[in-house]
Amino acid sequence: MPTIGVLALQGDVREHARSLEAAGARAVAVRRPAELDAVDALVIPGGESTTMWKLADAFDLLEPLRVRIKSGMPTYGSCAGMIMLADRIEGGIEGQQTIGGIDMVVRRNAFGRQIDSFEASLDFAGRGLLRAVFIRAPWVESVGEDVEVLGLAEPGDRIVAVRQGPLLATSFHPELTGDARVHSYFVEMVREL
Ligand code: GLN
């Protein structure tokens, strides 16, 4: 059974851990570089990407995260976690850094104020419709040629789920719906890689 860390600086860590366990993985919290070294894969939860960036820096995790991700550790980022995995962001605060890894431009808070939070039904990776919860969510503005688009959402058929090799990202929060299909997809990726 793979051991999958959940970056536990901020955000809905417990819900991700529960979904990973439902999908057949062992879930552990990661707050220190030594804990990062001990996991096979990582989930970066939703929360607030500016805070997560500052905390990762303060906990001396930013560089170790970049190194592990560059060396091929399977990583799944949800919402703020998607922002953290983007090579480029729009709508960030002054100087905001990401971990990077996925060749894409992600726009923060993209769906706008009127629809701060909403639900949509969307097809994820050809595995049927799932209920997706968006909370001040980003969308993906553009992707490089090695990035596979796994999901689109109304309004506007925006890109909200992508994969590049061992890296997976969604704008939405599958950990909040009790549907473990996205986590199962990720655990399958971890087993294959
Ligand atoms: N708007 C948040 C950010 O910029 C993301 C929101 C979320 O993770 N639910 O990081």
GROMACS .gro file of C-alpha atoms and ligand atoms in nm:
model
  203
    1MET     CA    1   0.000   0.000   0.000
    2PRO     CA    2   0.156   0.336  -0.099
    3THR     CA    3   0.221   0.598   0.168
    4ILE     CA    4   0.089   0.933   0.054
    5GLY     CA    5   0.164   1.253   0.241
    6VAL     CA    6  -0.079   1.541   0.274
    7LEU     CA    7   0.099   1.876   0.299
    8ALA     CA    8  -0.030   1.990   0.638
    9LEU     CA    9   0.068   2.355   0.654
   10GLN     CA   10  -0.287   2.475   0.598
   11GLY     CA   11  -0.614   2.364   0.442
   12ASP     CA   12  -0.844   2.064   0.460
   13VAL     CA   13  -0.581   1.802   0.541
   14ARG     CA   14  -0.807   1.557   0.725
   15GLU     CA   15  -1.060   1.531   0.440
   16HIS     CA   16  -0.783   1.447   0.192
   17ALA     CA   17  -0.638   1.188   0.430
   18ARG     CA   18  -0.981   1.026   0.458
   19SER     CA   19  -1.030   1.020   0.079
   20LEU     CA   20  -0.682   0.871   0.025
   21GLU     CA   21  -0.757   0.598   0.275
   22ALA     CA   22  -1.089   0.526   0.103
   23ALA     CA   23  -0.886   0.491  -0.219
   24GLY     CA   24  -0.653   0.233  -0.066
   25ALA     CA   25  -0.349   0.437   0.044
   26ARG     CA   26  -0.189   0.508   0.380
   27ALA     CA   27  -0.212   0.883   0.449
   28VAL     CA   28   0.032   1.080   0.667
   29ALA     CA   29   0.070   1.451   0.742
   30VAL     CA   30   0.378   1.627   0.604
   31ARG     CA   31   0.511   1.938   0.778
   32ARG     CA   32   0.887   1.882   0.781
   33PRO     CA   33   1.148   1.795   0.519
   34ALA     CA   34   1.213   1.458   0.692
   35GLU     CA   35   0.842   1.371   0.666
   36LEU     CA   36   0.849   1.463   0.297
   37ASP     CA   37   1.145   1.228   0.244
   38ALA     CA   38   0.943   0.939   0.387
   39VAL     CA   39   0.642   0.949   0.151
   40ASP     CA   40   0.589   0.790  -0.192
   41ALA     CA   41   0.363   1.069  -0.314
   42LEU     CA   42   0.201   1.392  -0.195
   43VAL     CA   43  -0.132   1.575  -0.193
   44ILE     CA   44  -0.133   1.955  -0.169
   45PRO     CA   45  -0.474   2.056  -0.033
   46GLY     CA   46  -0.688   2.362  -0.093
   47GLY     CA   47  -0.654   2.666   0.128
   48GLU     CA   48  -0.489   2.992   0.034
   49SER     CA   49  -0.192   2.976  -0.199
   50THR     CA   50  -0.029   3.297  -0.074
   51THR     CA   51  -0.034   3.168   0.286
   52MET     CA   52   0.075   2.820   0.179
   53TRP     CA   53   0.370   2.964  -0.011
   54LYS     CA   54   0.479   3.174   0.291
   55LEU     CA   55   0.440   2.881   0.532
   56ALA     CA   56   0.627   2.641   0.301
   57ASP     CA   57   0.908   2.896   0.289
   58ALA     CA   58   0.906   2.947   0.670
   59PHE     CA   59   0.907   2.568   0.731
   60ASP     CA   60   1.201   2.524   0.488
   61LEU     CA   61   0.985   2.309   0.262
   62LEU     CA   62   0.978   2.510  -0.058
   63GLU     CA   63   1.309   2.391  -0.201
   64PRO     CA   64   1.271   2.028  -0.080
   65LEU     CA   65   0.926   2.023  -0.244
   66ARG     CA   66   1.070   2.155  -0.571
   67VAL     CA   67   1.348   1.898  -0.564
   68ARG     CA   68   1.117   1.602  -0.497
   69ILE     CA   69   0.864   1.711  -0.753
   70LYS     CA   70   1.136   1.763  -1.013
   71SER     CA   71   1.267   1.414  -0.939
   72GLY     CA   72   0.926   1.266  -1.028
   73MET     CA   73   0.732   1.226  -0.701
   74PRO     CA   74   0.363   1.184  -0.790
   75THR     CA   75   0.181   1.489  -0.658
   76TYR     CA   76  -0.183   1.595  -0.665
   77GLY     CA   77  -0.280   1.957  -0.601
   78SER     CA   78  -0.639   2.066  -0.538
   79CYS     CA   79  -0.743   2.433  -0.574
   80ALA     CA   80  -0.467   2.627  -0.389
   81GLY     CA   81  -0.264   2.307  -0.445
   82MET     CA   82  -0.324   2.345  -0.821
   83ILE     CA   83  -0.188   2.700  -0.798
   84MET     CA   84   0.119   2.567  -0.614
   85LEU     CA   85   0.189   2.319  -0.897
   86ALA     CA   86   0.158   2.577  -1.175
   87ASP     CA   87   0.473   2.697  -1.350
   88ARG     CA   88   0.307   3.037  -1.399
   89ILE     CA   89   0.020   3.217  -1.226
   90GLU     CA   90  -0.195   3.519  -1.297
   91GLY     CA   91  -0.364   3.725  -1.027
   92GLY     CA   92  -0.103   3.638  -0.765
   93ILE     CA   93   0.013   3.884  -0.502
   94GLU     CA   94   0.341   4.073  -0.543
   95GLY     CA   95   0.629   3.824  -0.549
   96GLN     CA   96   0.408   3.516  -0.503
   97GLN     CA   97   0.599   3.198  -0.578
   98THR     CA   98   0.476   2.851  -0.659
   99ILE     CA   99   0.645   2.513  -0.638
  100GLY     CA  100   0.584   2.458  -1.008
  101GLY     CA  101   0.603   2.142  -1.215
  102ILE     CA  102   0.304   2.162  -1.449
  103ASP     CA  103   0.356   2.362  -1.769
  104MET     CA  104   0.044   2.577  -1.737
  105VAL     CA  105  -0.079   2.925  -1.653
  106VAL     CA  106  -0.332   2.925  -1.368
  107ARG     CA  107  -0.549   3.225  -1.287
  108ARG     CA  108  -0.628   3.267  -0.916
  109ASN     CA  109  -0.986   3.339  -0.802
  110ALA     CA  110  -1.084   3.312  -1.166
  111PHE     CA  111  -1.452   3.227  -1.150
  112GLY     CA  112  -1.532   3.569  -1.006
  113ARG     CA  113  -1.707   3.706  -0.706
  114GLN     CA  114  -2.067   3.630  -0.800
  115ILE     CA  115  -1.987   3.263  -0.807
  116ASP     CA  116  -1.731   3.250  -0.526
  117SER     CA  117  -1.844   2.898  -0.450
  118PHE     CA  118  -2.047   2.669  -0.671
  119GLU     CA  119  -2.097   2.312  -0.774
  120ALA     CA  120  -2.086   2.168  -1.120
  121SER     CA  121  -2.124   1.826  -1.267
  122LEU     CA  122  -1.833   1.732  -1.488
  123ASP     CA  123  -1.670   1.438  -1.656
  124PHE     CA  124  -1.336   1.362  -1.494
  125ALA     CA  125  -1.081   1.176  -1.704
  126GLY     CA  126  -1.354   0.992  -1.894
  127ARG     CA  127  -1.467   0.819  -1.574
  128GLY     CA  128  -1.819   0.952  -1.572
  129LEU     CA  129  -1.984   1.255  -1.419
  130LEU     CA  130  -1.887   1.369  -1.075
  131ARG     CA  131  -2.010   1.652  -0.856
  132ALA     CA  132  -1.733   1.911  -0.829
  133VAL     CA  133  -1.720   2.175  -0.555
  134PHE     CA  134  -1.542   2.502  -0.641
  135ILE     CA  135  -1.443   2.750  -0.367
  136ARG     CA  136  -1.279   3.076  -0.487
  137ALA     CA  137  -1.133   2.845  -0.744
  138PRO     CA  138  -0.865   2.903  -1.004
  139TRP     CA  139  -0.896   2.791  -1.363
  140VAL     CA  140  -0.627   2.695  -1.609
  141GLU     CA  141  -0.572   2.967  -1.870
  142SER     CA  142  -0.339   2.770  -2.094
  143VAL     CA  143  -0.138   2.449  -2.098
  144GLY     CA  144   0.182   2.335  -2.266
  145GLU     CA  145   0.179   2.047  -2.513
  146ASP     CA  146   0.274   1.781  -2.255
  147VAL     CA  147  -0.027   1.858  -2.037
  148GLU     CA  148  -0.336   1.640  -2.066
  149VAL     CA  149  -0.672   1.808  -1.998
  150LEU     CA  150  -0.888   1.583  -1.776
  151GLY     CA  151  -1.187   1.803  -1.704
  152LEU     CA  152  -1.378   2.112  -1.816
  153ALA     CA  153  -1.640   2.313  -1.626
  154GLU     CA  154  -1.916   2.561  -1.703
  155PRO     CA  155  -1.936   2.852  -1.723
  156GLY     CA  156  -1.720   2.881  -2.030
  157ASP     CA  157  -1.583   2.527  -2.057
  158ARG     CA  158  -1.281   2.624  -1.851
  159ILE     CA  159  -0.999   2.377  -1.790
  160VAL     CA  160  -1.030   2.257  -1.428
  161ALA     CA  161  -0.840   1.926  -1.422
  162VAL     CA  162  -0.502   1.846  -1.576
  163ARG     CA  163  -0.222   1.593  -1.565
  164GLN     CA  164   0.140   1.614  -1.669
  165GLY     CA  165   0.321   1.285  -1.611
  166PRO     CA  166   0.323   1.221  -1.234
  167LEU     CA  167   0.150   1.552  -1.152
  168LEU     CA  168  -0.228   1.591  -1.122
  169ALA     CA  169  -0.423   1.908  -1.043
  170THR     CA  170  -0.789   2.003  -1.006
  171SER     CA  171  -0.953   2.343  -0.946
  172PHE     CA  172  -1.219   2.170  -0.738
  173HIS     CA  173  -1.232   1.985  -0.405
  174PRO     CA  174  -1.312   1.613  -0.446
  175GLU     CA  175  -1.229   1.557  -0.078
  176LEU     CA  176  -1.551   1.737   0.018
  177THR     CA  177  -1.802   1.519  -0.165
  178GLY     CA  178  -1.739   1.170  -0.032
  179ASP     CA  179  -1.664   1.053  -0.388
  180ALA     CA  180  -1.316   0.899  -0.394
  181ARG     CA  181  -1.283   0.871  -0.775
  182VAL     CA  182  -1.024   1.150  -0.815
  183HIS     CA  183  -0.820   1.015  -0.523
  184SER     CA  184  -0.852   0.663  -0.668
  185TYR     CA  185  -0.723   0.794  -1.002
  186PHE     CA  186  -0.426   0.947  -0.816
  187VAL     CA  187  -0.356   0.631  -0.616
  188GLU     CA  188  -0.358   0.435  -0.946
  189MET     CA  189  -0.106   0.686  -1.085
  190VAL     CA  190   0.115   0.633  -0.778
  191ARG     CA  191   0.096   0.255  -0.822
  192GLU     CA  192   0.184   0.276  -1.193
  193LEU     CA  193   0.475   0.518  -1.159
  194GLN     N1  194  -0.834   3.136  -0.386
  194GLN     C1  195  -0.741   3.050  -0.319
  194GLN     C2  196  -0.597   3.083  -0.354
  194GLN     O1  197  -0.569   3.171  -0.426
  194GLN     C3  198  -0.770   2.905  -0.347
  194GLN     C4  199  -0.901   2.865  -0.287
  194GLN     C5  200  -0.908   2.721  -0.241
  194GLN     O2  201  -0.808   2.650  -0.229
  194GLN     N2  202  -1.028   2.679  -0.208
  194GLN     O3  203  -0.509   3.016  -0.307
   0.00000   0.00000   0.00000
